Amino acid sequence: MQVLRYIGRRVLFVVPQLFGIILVSFFLVKLIPGDPAVMMLGPTASEQSIADLRDKLGVSKPLVVQFGRYMHDVVRGDLGTSWQTTRPVTEDLFQRFPATLELITLGLLVAIAIGFPLGVAAARRKRGAVRRFADYYGLLAGAVPDFWLALVLIFVFYTLLGWSPPPLGRIDMAVIPPPTITGSLVIDSLLAGDLRALLSALGHLLLPVLTLGVINAGPILKMTQSTMERTLNSEFIRYAETCGLPRRVVLRQAVRAALPSVLTIVSVLYGFLIGGAVLVEIVFSWGGAGQYAVQGVLNADLNPVLGFVVFSAVLSLVIYLIVDLLYFALDPRMRG
Amino acid sequence: MSAAASILDVADLWVAFPSYREATIYALKGLDLRIAPGEMIGLVGESGSGKTTLARAIMGLVPPPGVIERGQVAFAGLDLRAMDEETRRGLLGRDIAMVIPNPRAELNPVLTVGQQIANIALHHLGVGRKEAMAVALDMLRAVRIPDPERRLHAYPHELSGGMAQRVVIAIALACSPKLVISDDATSGLDVTVQAQVLDLLQSMVRQKGAATLFITRDIAITAHFCSRIGIIYDGQIVEMADTRAFFARPAHPYSIMLLAAFSHNPALRARWTRGDVAIAGQRAGAGCAFAPRCVRRQPRCLAEAPELRTLGFGHQTRCHFPVQAPA
């Protein structure tokens, strides 16, 4: 009951938050130099036709009026049209966001699978091979750019070994993708019972997911390690030691106490990666949301950029809501 | 008292805290302590005297970077220092239990009271989950927590300080230990609650027949609860006596200073407290550790460290010039 009330209050706050985000990003995006009319008509267009198009697009009006018009459409679920794809931005994003989400969700799962156990193991001993490995790993993961690692992985696993499919999109061109239900190729091909599509989709996911996983395991490792070190020295763990509880039970209690911090860093990474995975998307021609937004920025196609901001804002708010609910579940003190 | 008859035998225990910059600090400097089965012994000392380190050293859990340099800790004839870790873990919580001073920080915040008591029973008594929960409920009843069925599902932050302290006592006594170490257990409580909790602890310990090492800063408490009193100063026992003998004729100037500090007599306090603490002419480590603060200091105190010696029946003190004449 209490949780429902909490969710209700949070959802209520989403409205002003979203408005603020759109307001700020609208004016920021408008600051980017570049005239969509010129881009659309090309270098040989006459002054008159450019002016006409500008009027038609509404970009000749004052910014405040433009903003009003944009908001008017947004509340109706219309994020405008992209002149590059000539399709409604909403449709484009509904196609591209699942691609990005599938990629970063799996990437983060791999990152957790690497970073969390390594962090716990490193926190348990002050020296030794595991600790040293964790230290170097954290350092390297922070220093190596993800797109570079992606290129190295492609070179090794595609060019040299030929184990992975070419880095061109999410599925083999020869394979017919499953009918879109969720937008995730893995889930959709599972739902369709299409083994060929599933294997192809998984094969294409392998390297980009590995890239994101290996790089983002760094911060998760660091956070887990420092939290675990603090927890293992905390009063209640020392008390558990004096009570003579078996070592694995004490460790389990410490891990449990470290979970909220790890959850925090994972949620931050998730929000960041929605746009931050763009370089990896580009390397693998993923066709994800970040790539779409960057194309928009480069070509003065502003609706996709704003649409991307709105989508990722909503998504981040949803993620933080889920995280808060998980905190509730993990820590009875939050339930108050 | 022979060694075989004692439940805990600490002999010549040295605990060092090495430091990178300065000389190693010794929290315990050859401490000796013997506790008979069922005995309640009070150990009084100020902050930094080594009380807590002693409690931890007995359990083999000196916080790093501290190390036990030498000495002996024997529990019921078993050498705790030579014991492998698994065996020691089996003893802790079952045969040697600890009552802690700050339960709301030291109980696990994400486990219910019932789970925490049950955990002890589960791992030390070898019972199943259901029985362990039954033990937990019994223990909550035994420590007289109101509405125990409901409290079983409460989290530590939902308890008052006194109630949390009762939970800690329930955890400590769940396995009927042979030795209970209470480390400043009631210092965080109101005086009235403190008295209730102490009464409870005493009656529970008596009922289970456990020996108790009652570590405290409050010398007045020991007068009520302990049969023997030890005074610890700078990592050493400076006086040890039966409670009645101690309060009748305290021998060590430090003991008297402590008693004076608790009295409401400013003149008495002034007489036993030295204004000037720093003194010239004493080499570090030489002489009596208390000499800088001692009102009865003599030249010999600065040059020669006193040994623990017996004054009368069971009354020992570490002073060249004890207040009471040797018997």
XYZ file of C-alpha atoms in Angstrom:
663
model
C 0.000 0.000 0.000
C 2.699 2.354 1.109
C 4.731 1.393 -1.933
C 1.813 2.163 -4.244
C 1.439 5.592 -2.706
C 5.143 6.163 -3.196
C 4.954 5.160 -6.862
C 1.951 7.429 -7.349
C 3.816 10.385 -5.912
C 6.862 9.666 -8.034
C 4.825 9.400 -11.231
C 3.188 12.719 -10.383
C 6.593 14.332 -10.209
C 7.506 12.915 -13.612
C 5.340 15.511 -15.356
C 7.139 18.674 -14.146
C 10.475 16.888 -14.428
C 9.817 16.016 -18.059
C 8.638 19.532 -18.811
C 11.845 20.947 -17.366
C 13.994 18.533 -19.316
C 12.239 19.303 -22.600
C 12.401 23.050 -21.926
C 16.130 23.055 -21.295
C 17.019 20.665 -24.091
C 14.799 22.486 -26.587
C 16.633 25.749 -26.163
C 20.019 24.049 -25.950
C 19.382 22.161 -29.174
C 18.253 25.365 -30.875
C 21.618 26.860 -29.979
C 23.338 24.400 -32.293
C 24.228 26.310 -35.437
C 22.808 24.911 -38.671
C 19.711 25.564 -40.724
C 17.560 22.526 -41.507
C 16.136 24.285 -44.587
C 19.588 24.666 -46.110
C 20.469 21.061 -45.304
C 17.229 19.760 -46.817
C 17.335 21.771 -50.042
C 21.039 21.428 -50.704
C 23.665 23.990 -51.752
C 21.987 25.010 -54.996
C 18.663 26.112 -53.552
C 17.468 29.676 -54.105
C 17.064 32.182 -51.293
C 13.326 32.233 -51.875
C 12.802 28.474 -51.622
C 14.868 28.370 -48.415
C 12.773 31.148 -46.892
C 9.576 29.360 -47.928
C 10.714 26.123 -46.380
C 11.771 27.911 -43.214
C 8.277 29.342 -42.945
C 6.763 25.952 -43.587
C 8.936 24.310 -40.923
C 8.138 27.088 -38.503
C 11.782 27.825 -37.742
C 11.425 31.492 -38.770
C 9.092 32.159 -35.828
C 10.367 33.290 -32.398
C 11.808 30.490 -30.251
C 9.085 30.755 -27.621
C 6.404 30.211 -30.236
C 8.329 27.274 -31.654
C 8.564 25.796 -28.168
C 4.851 26.244 -27.631
C 4.115 24.442 -30.859
C 6.520 21.660 -30.011
C 4.981 21.124 -26.549
C 1.521 21.227 -28.108
C 2.528 18.280 -30.291
C 4.442 16.431 -27.581
C 1.438 16.144 -25.275
C -0.354 14.516 -28.190
C 2.428 11.998 -28.544
C 3.823 13.607 -31.674
C 7.540 14.252 -31.602
C 7.639 15.673 -35.099
C 9.156 14.251 -38.260
C 12.756 13.592 -39.130
C 13.592 15.062 -42.497
C 16.353 12.504 -42.955
C 14.174 9.433 -42.619
C 10.984 11.343 -43.560
C 9.228 9.307 -40.882
C 7.662 10.342 -37.582
C 10.339 10.490 -34.881
C 8.172 8.426 -32.538
C 8.143 5.546 -35.004
C 11.868 5.800 -35.604
C 12.602 5.790 -31.899
C 10.297 2.885 -31.149
C 12.313 0.953 -33.674
C 15.742 2.050 -32.450
C 15.379 2.234 -28.694
C 14.794 -1.512 -28.248
C 18.028 -2.122 -30.173
C 19.954 0.102 -27.777
C 18.202 -1.239 -24.701
C 18.852 -4.835 -25.690
C 22.517 -3.992 -26.171
C 23.119 -2.068 -22.963
C 20.986 -4.328 -20.781
C 22.957 -7.390 -21.810
C 26.185 -5.373 -21.670
C 25.506 -4.328 -18.100
C 24.582 -7.862 -17.100
C 27.979 -8.987 -18.374
C 29.576 -6.045 -16.562
C 27.912 -7.078 -13.302
C 28.912 -10.684 -13.855
C 32.553 -9.597 -14.157
C 32.731 -6.632 -11.791
C 30.710 -7.793 -8.805
C 32.404 -11.112 -7.985
C 35.803 -9.616 -8.710
C 35.067 -6.678 -6.410
C 33.917 -8.967 -3.611
C 36.968 -11.188 -4.006
C 39.330 -8.205 -4.078
C 37.777 -6.676 -0.968
C 38.317 -9.859 1.016
C 42.099 -9.687 0.829
C 44.426 -6.745 0.920
C 47.114 -8.364 -1.193
C 47.514 -11.298 -3.483
C 46.971 -12.072 -7.135
C 43.229 -11.449 -7.142
C 43.616 -8.032 -5.556
C 46.352 -7.027 -7.969
C 44.356 -8.252 -10.953
C 41.333 -6.258 -9.771
C 43.443 -3.131 -9.345
C 44.873 -3.387 -12.861
C 41.503 -4.251 -14.311
C 39.895 -1.179 -12.762
C 42.684 0.989 -14.088
C 42.578 -0.436 -17.608
C 38.805 -0.455 -17.896
C 38.861 3.214 -17.004
C 41.629 4.023 -19.476
C 40.653 2.022 -22.560
C 38.027 3.644 -24.813
C 35.119 1.353 -25.583
C 35.203 1.883 -29.352
C 38.881 0.942 -29.424
C 38.226 -2.247 -27.506
C 35.356 -2.906 -29.931
C 37.733 -2.584 -32.888
C 40.262 -4.895 -31.240
C 37.583 -7.488 -30.554
C 36.376 -7.263 -34.162
C 39.934 -7.663 -35.404
C 40.557 -10.724 -33.253
C 37.210 -12.509 -33.367
C 36.025 -11.568 -36.845
C 39.085 -10.813 -38.961
C 41.575 -13.273 -37.463
C 39.491 -16.070 -36.018
C 36.279 -15.667 -37.978
C 34.237 -16.735 -34.962
C 31.843 -13.837 -34.956
C 29.639 -12.426 -37.715
C 30.668 -9.175 -39.430
C 29.953 -6.045 -37.379
C 27.077 -4.954 -39.567
C 23.853 -4.546 -37.657
C 21.859 -6.800 -35.407
C 21.110 -9.815 -37.587
C 22.387 -11.506 -40.754
C 21.080 -9.884 -43.894
C 20.137 -13.316 -45.178
C 18.049 -14.071 -42.094
C 14.487 -12.825 -41.962
C 13.997 -11.000 -38.658
C 11.123 -12.226 -36.456
C 7.927 -10.166 -36.341
C 8.389 -7.189 -34.026
C 6.675 -7.584 -30.656
C 9.057 -6.161 -28.076
C 11.677 -4.841 -30.485
C 14.355 -7.008 -28.909
C 15.456 -9.474 -31.573
C 16.391 -12.089 -28.966
C 13.022 -11.986 -27.230
C 11.072 -11.681 -30.470
C 12.767 -14.639 -32.096
C 12.223 -16.646 -28.931
C 8.546 -15.709 -29.028
C 8.368 -16.640 -32.692
C 10.248 -19.888 -32.042
C 12.694 -18.933 -34.758
C 15.970 -20.621 -33.862
C 17.868 -19.345 -36.893
C 17.010 -15.723 -36.135
C 17.808 -16.259 -32.461
C 21.276 -17.637 -33.138
C 22.012 -14.906 -35.634
C 20.854 -12.185 -33.227
C 22.905 -13.661 -30.383
C 25.956 -13.908 -32.614
C 25.664 -10.257 -33.550
C 25.177 -9.281 -29.911
C 28.283 -11.139 -28.763
C 31.019 -8.600 -29.491
C 29.206 -5.328 -28.701
C 27.847 -6.798 -25.473
C 31.298 -8.047 -24.549
C 32.746 -4.610 -25.274
C 30.262 -2.807 -23.065
C 30.526 -5.502 -20.397
C 34.294 -5.471 -20.146
C 34.532 -1.668 -20.031
C 31.665 -1.041 -17.650
C 32.748 -3.789 -15.281
C 35.427 -1.291 -14.171
C 33.227 1.124 -12.225
C 31.107 -1.745 -10.874
C 34.249 -3.477 -9.671
C 35.531 -0.340 -7.958
C 32.229 0.398 -6.282
C 31.751 -3.180 -5.122
C 35.270 -3.373 -3.775
C 35.171 -0.136 -1.804
C 31.698 -0.812 -0.409
C 32.607 -4.355 0.542
C 35.775 -3.180 2.269
C 33.759 -0.727 4.300
C 31.097 -3.298 5.074
C 33.581 -5.967 6.115
C 34.959 -3.469 8.635
C 31.552 -2.348 9.797
C 30.331 -2.896 13.308
C 27.632 -5.388 12.472
C 29.959 -7.614 10.485
C 32.453 -7.565 13.349
C 29.602 -8.472 15.656
C 28.638 -11.343 13.370
C 32.269 -12.486 13.656
C 32.144 -12.415 17.447
C 28.982 -14.494 17.246
C 31.021 -17.149 15.478
C 28.750 -17.345 12.448
C 30.300 -19.397 9.639
C 32.459 -17.464 7.231
C 30.097 -17.878 4.283
C 27.170 -16.554 6.337
C 29.158 -13.478 7.371
C 30.212 -12.931 3.766
C 26.633 -13.269 2.583
C 25.540 -10.632 5.098
C 28.302 -8.305 3.914
C 27.413 -8.817 0.249
C 23.790 -8.140 1.030
C 24.743 -4.885 2.734
C 26.868 -3.856 -0.255
C 24.070 -4.446 -2.801
C 22.394 -1.014 -2.625
C 25.620 0.773 -3.597
C 26.188 -1.599 -6.490
C 22.601 -1.050 -7.557
C 23.216 2.697 -7.552
C 26.230 2.507 -9.819
C 24.441 0.105 -12.168
C 21.483 2.443 -12.490
C 23.766 5.409 -13.148
C 25.618 3.432 -15.802
C 22.340 2.372 -17.386
C 21.096 5.929 -17.687
C 24.446 7.007 -19.053
C 24.750 4.189 -21.582
C 21.434 4.966 -23.316
C 23.335 7.713 -25.107
C 26.843 6.723 -24.090
C 26.920 3.474 -26.022
C 26.774 5.432 -29.268
C 30.408 4.862 -30.238
C 29.988 1.126 -29.849
C 26.737 1.338 -31.817
C 28.546 3.116 -34.617
C 31.402 0.609 -34.706
C 28.921 -2.252 -35.017
C 26.463 -0.346 -37.279
C 23.892 -1.152 -34.631
C 21.246 1.278 -35.757
C 20.425 2.196 -32.190
C 18.956 5.277 -30.620
C 22.248 7.008 -29.851
C 23.331 6.698 -33.449
C 20.012 8.150 -34.589
C 20.402 11.151 -32.276
C 23.973 11.815 -33.398
C 22.865 11.740 -37.053
C 20.226 14.286 -36.111
C 22.738 16.600 -34.443
C 25.119 16.406 -37.389
C 22.429 17.217 -39.936
C 20.488 19.922 -38.089
C 17.620 17.449 -37.878
C 16.407 18.585 -34.498
C 13.260 16.546 -33.952
C 15.147 13.249 -33.615
C 17.527 14.889 -31.126
C 14.710 16.218 -28.961
C 12.807 12.982 -29.335
C 15.844 11.090 -28.138
C 16.129 13.380 -25.117
C 12.471 12.855 -24.246
C 12.719 9.101 -24.636
C 15.855 8.738 -22.582
C 14.496 11.074 -19.918
C 11.373 8.967 -19.537
C 13.479 5.836 -19.523
C 15.856 7.216 -16.887
C 12.941 8.203 -14.694
C 11.521 4.702 -15.027
C 14.902 3.173 -14.196
C 15.344 5.336 -11.119
C 11.850 4.462 -9.998
C 12.621 0.763 -10.331
C 15.888 1.290 -8.459
C 14.105 3.074 -5.635
C 11.667 0.194 -5.375
C 14.604 -2.203 -5.224
C 16.128 -0.130 -2.402
C 12.814 -0.533 -0.637
C 13.049 -4.269 -1.030
C 16.700 -4.430 0.046
C 16.715 -2.155 3.047
C 13.969 -2.268 5.668
C 15.133 1.103 7.011
C 13.855 2.736 3.808
C 10.367 1.443 4.472
C 10.270 3.527 7.639
C 42.657 -21.603 42.006
C 44.328 -24.070 39.667
C 44.564 -23.602 35.923
C 42.312 -26.562 35.267
C 39.529 -25.100 37.364
C 39.374 -21.800 35.512
C 37.100 -21.279 32.541
C 39.294 -18.543 31.099
C 43.003 -18.236 31.630
C 44.769 -15.273 30.097
C 48.493 -15.193 30.802
C 51.109 -12.630 29.838
C 49.048 -11.342 26.929
C 50.701 -8.718 24.725
C 48.738 -7.073 21.945
C 50.602 -4.719 19.641
C 49.331 -2.141 17.195
C 52.226 -1.559 14.816
C 52.418 1.886 13.285
C 54.366 3.020 10.243
C 55.442 6.376 11.559
C 55.828 5.890 15.286
C 56.843 3.199 17.686
C 54.531 0.232 18.088
C 51.749 0.852 20.561
C 50.945 -1.887 23.025
C 47.302 -2.056 24.010
C 47.955 -4.958 26.373
C 51.254 -5.327 28.156
C 51.470 -8.771 29.637
C 47.976 -8.973 31.015
C 46.998 -11.840 33.307
C 43.442 -12.753 34.081
C 41.752 -15.836 35.366
C 38.052 -16.460 35.597
C 36.487 -19.367 37.449
C 33.360 -21.077 36.095
C 30.238 -19.148 37.014
C 32.211 -16.237 38.380
C 31.237 -12.650 37.635
C 34.309 -10.542 37.387
C 34.312 -6.810 36.768
C 37.075 -5.153 34.799
C 37.226 -1.396 35.150
C 39.374 1.053 33.268
C 39.221 4.304 31.403
C 39.112 4.694 27.613
C 42.280 3.441 26.003
C 43.238 1.215 28.890
C 42.926 -1.902 26.734
C 39.558 -3.212 27.942
C 38.018 -3.680 24.525
C 41.244 -5.013 23.074
C 41.238 -7.633 25.804
C 37.686 -8.677 24.938
C 38.627 -8.947 21.270
C 41.918 -10.693 21.963
C 40.161 -13.367 24.002
C 37.974 -14.058 20.985
C 40.960 -13.942 18.649
C 39.471 -10.985 16.799
C 41.905 -8.152 17.417
C 41.041 -5.541 14.796
C 43.815 -5.051 12.230
C 46.560 -3.920 12.264
C 46.627 -5.193 15.850
C 48.311 -8.511 16.552
C 48.660 -10.711 19.593
C 52.411 -10.715 20.047
C 52.633 -13.273 22.766
C 50.817 -14.741 25.672
C 48.257 -17.381 26.308
C 44.520 -17.478 26.085
C 43.017 -20.708 27.302
C 39.313 -21.390 27.420
C 38.261 -24.390 29.523
C 41.737 -25.770 29.064
C 41.717 -25.275 25.277
C 44.405 -23.062 23.785
C 42.414 -20.525 21.794
C 45.450 -19.145 20.039
C 46.599 -22.502 18.706
C 43.123 -23.446 17.573
C 42.283 -23.417 13.857
C 39.807 -20.841 12.711
C 36.861 -23.124 12.086
C 37.038 -24.603 15.578
C 37.320 -21.149 17.093
C 34.304 -19.942 15.148
C 32.437 -22.898 16.551
C 33.252 -21.765 20.093
C 32.413 -18.117 19.585
C 28.760 -17.373 20.023
C 28.186 -20.824 21.505
C 30.600 -21.167 24.432
C 31.988 -17.641 24.497
C 29.406 -14.952 23.889
C 29.739 -11.226 23.679
C 27.363 -8.503 24.786
C 28.094 -5.350 22.833
C 27.703 -1.688 23.738
C 25.989 -0.263 20.684
C 23.441 -2.809 19.489
C 21.549 -0.633 17.081
C 24.712 -0.196 15.026
C 25.970 -3.707 15.556
C 22.878 -5.719 14.839
C 22.466 -6.393 11.141
C 20.150 -3.656 9.852
C 18.524 -5.785 7.161
C 17.677 -8.863 9.217
C 14.804 -9.134 11.646
C 15.462 -9.672 15.328
C 14.094 -13.185 15.031
C 16.377 -14.051 12.130
C 19.406 -12.806 14.013
C 18.726 -14.845 17.122
C 17.695 -17.818 15.023
C 20.929 -17.601 13.021
C 22.932 -18.290 16.165
C 20.792 -21.268 17.082
C 20.854 -22.516 13.499
C 24.633 -22.522 13.228
C 25.644 -23.397 16.774
C 22.931 -25.738 17.999
C 22.441 -27.596 14.744
C 18.675 -27.212 14.792
C 16.420 -26.620 11.801
C 15.002 -23.290 10.713
C 11.695 -23.763 12.448
C 13.211 -24.819 15.750
C 15.695 -21.969 15.514
C 12.815 -19.534 15.219
C 11.194 -21.186 18.241
C 14.453 -20.705 20.158
C 14.436 -17.057 19.103
C 10.919 -16.578 20.416
C 11.810 -18.301 23.679
C 14.828 -16.067 24.083
C 12.798 -12.921 23.432
C 10.437 -14.071 26.148
C 13.327 -14.836 28.447
C 14.776 -11.351 28.090
C 11.293 -10.008 28.858
C 10.671 -8.119 25.672
C 7.026 -7.090 25.562
C 4.980 -8.576 22.758
C 7.692 -11.010 21.652
C 5.701 -12.541 18.760
C 5.540 -9.176 17.070
C 9.119 -8.153 17.930
C 10.350 -11.329 16.317
C 9.639 -9.672 12.966
C 10.940 -6.234 13.908
C 14.124 -4.764 12.463
C 16.823 -3.329 14.745
C 16.031 0.266 13.796
C 12.502 -0.226 15.053
C 13.686 -1.012 18.577
C 14.516 1.305 21.445
C 18.048 1.215 22.819
C 17.031 -0.818 25.849
C 15.102 -3.283 23.739
C 17.993 -3.684 21.298
C 20.253 -4.365 24.257
C 17.878 -7.096 25.415
C 18.028 -8.617 21.935
C 21.809 -8.672 22.168
C 21.562 -10.436 25.510
C 19.151 -12.912 23.931
C 21.680 -13.583 21.153
C 24.507 -13.951 23.651
C 22.666 -16.407 25.870
C 20.789 -18.363 23.198
C 23.328 -21.190 23.277
C 23.890 -21.184 27.055
C 27.534 -20.093 26.858
C 30.107 -20.848 29.524
C 31.596 -17.382 29.341
C 29.870 -14.082 28.624
C 31.990 -11.057 27.856
C 30.115 -7.836 28.329
C 31.991 -4.925 26.814
C 30.642 -1.645 28.123
C 27.285 -3.153 27.381
C 25.007 -0.604 28.966
C 26.989 2.596 28.529
C 24.615 3.891 25.863
C 21.462 3.553 27.952
C 19.554 5.801 30.352
C 20.344 5.114 33.975
C 16.962 3.550 34.699
C 16.997 1.347 31.606
C 20.601 0.506 32.375
C 19.634 -0.846 35.789
C 16.866 -2.998 34.280
C 19.118 -4.394 31.588
C 21.899 -5.114 34.064
C 19.493 -6.905 36.391
C 18.294 -8.940 33.460
C 21.806 -9.772 32.330
C 22.776 -10.807 35.829
C 19.765 -13.036 36.357
C 20.111 -14.622 32.915
C 23.787 -15.307 33.419
C 23.167 -16.802 36.856
C 20.373 -18.934 35.508
C 22.605 -20.307 32.755
C 25.551 -20.672 35.105
C 27.875 -18.751 32.826
C 31.006 -16.956 33.953
C 31.015 -13.269 33.112
C 33.744 -10.840 32.283
C 32.060 -7.546 32.877
C 34.070 -4.782 31.230
C 32.995 -1.265 32.096
C 34.054 2.307 32.726
C 31.556 2.622 35.533
C 33.080 1.320 38.753
C 29.775 1.744 40.575
C 28.112 -0.919 38.431
C 30.687 -3.532 39.343
C 29.974 -3.032 43.031
C 26.484 -4.420 42.478
C 27.108 -7.156 40.006
C 30.556 -8.616 40.403
C 32.167 -10.909 42.881
C 35.649 -9.828 41.945
C 36.994 -6.599 40.521
C 40.013 -5.943 38.381
C 41.350 -2.507 37.597
C 43.086 -2.172 34.250
C 45.461 0.661 33.450
C 47.568 1.002 30.326
C 47.201 -2.608 29.316
C 47.946 -4.121 32.688
C 45.944 -5.226 35.695
C 46.913 -2.837 38.468
C 44.606 -4.189 41.134
C 42.507 -7.290 41.571
C 40.439 -8.120 44.608
C 37.175 -9.528 45.883
C 34.514 -6.874 45.562
C 34.071 -6.401 49.286
C 37.796 -6.221 49.943
C 38.256 -3.842 47.068
C 35.672 -1.335 48.135
C 36.681 -1.639 51.791
C 40.376 -1.074 51.248
C 41.397 -0.146 47.698
C 45.169 -0.356 47.480
C 46.286 1.161 44.207
C 46.339 4.964 43.903
C 44.666 4.648 40.498
C 41.799 2.634 41.974
C 41.313 5.303 44.582
C 41.451 7.997 41.930
C 38.699 6.182 40.009
C 36.570 5.808 43.117
C 37.139 9.445 43.980
C 36.090 10.438 40.491
C 32.734 8.751 41.082
C 32.268 10.295 44.518
C 30.466 13.554 45.002
C 33.266 14.880 47.124
C 35.396 17.471 45.290
C 37.969 17.585 48.056
C 38.515 13.840 47.835
C 38.781 14.063 44.067
C 41.313 16.884 44.280
C 43.405 14.971 46.776
C 43.806 11.967 44.518
C 44.187 13.757 41.198
C 47.458 15.285 40.083
C 47.449 18.583 38.285
C 50.757 18.199 36.510
C 50.790 15.194 34.228
C 54.020 15.653 32.337
C 57.161 14.848 34.245
C 60.799 15.015 33.361
C 63.270 12.305 34.101
C 61.190 9.210 33.280
C 62.368 7.208 30.331
C 59.640 5.907 28.084
C 58.692 2.425 29.182
C 60.577 2.622 32.441
C 58.953 2.753 35.835
C 55.308 2.553 36.760
C 52.902 3.440 33.937
C 50.693 5.316 36.344
C 53.526 7.311 37.917
C 52.928 10.483 35.841
C 49.426 10.785 37.292
C 50.093 9.351 40.732
C 49.829 11.608 43.794
C 51.945 9.208 45.848
C 54.788 9.035 43.376
C 58.280 8.379 44.727
C 61.620 8.367 42.884
C 61.511 4.592 42.775
C 58.248 4.662 40.788
C 59.949 6.424 37.910
C 62.863 4.034 37.739
C 61.392 0.629 38.397
C 58.172 -0.911 37.157
C 56.200 -2.577 39.958
C 55.188 -6.217 39.758
C 51.766 -7.494 40.633
C 51.995 -8.612 44.247
C 49.638 -10.088 46.739
C 48.605 -8.033 49.724
C 46.182 -10.311 51.438
C 43.807 -13.092 50.548
C 43.343 -12.800 46.789
C 44.030 -9.065 46.868
C 46.716 -8.152 44.368
C 48.105 -4.806 43.338
C 50.790 -3.458 41.048
C 52.262 -0.702 43.185
C 55.481 -0.108 45.091
C 53.669 1.834 47.759
C 50.150 0.468 48.051
C 47.823 2.522 50.168
C 47.130 -0.326 52.515
C 50.046 -1.887 54.382
C 50.872 -5.444 53.259
C 49.281 -8.011 55.477
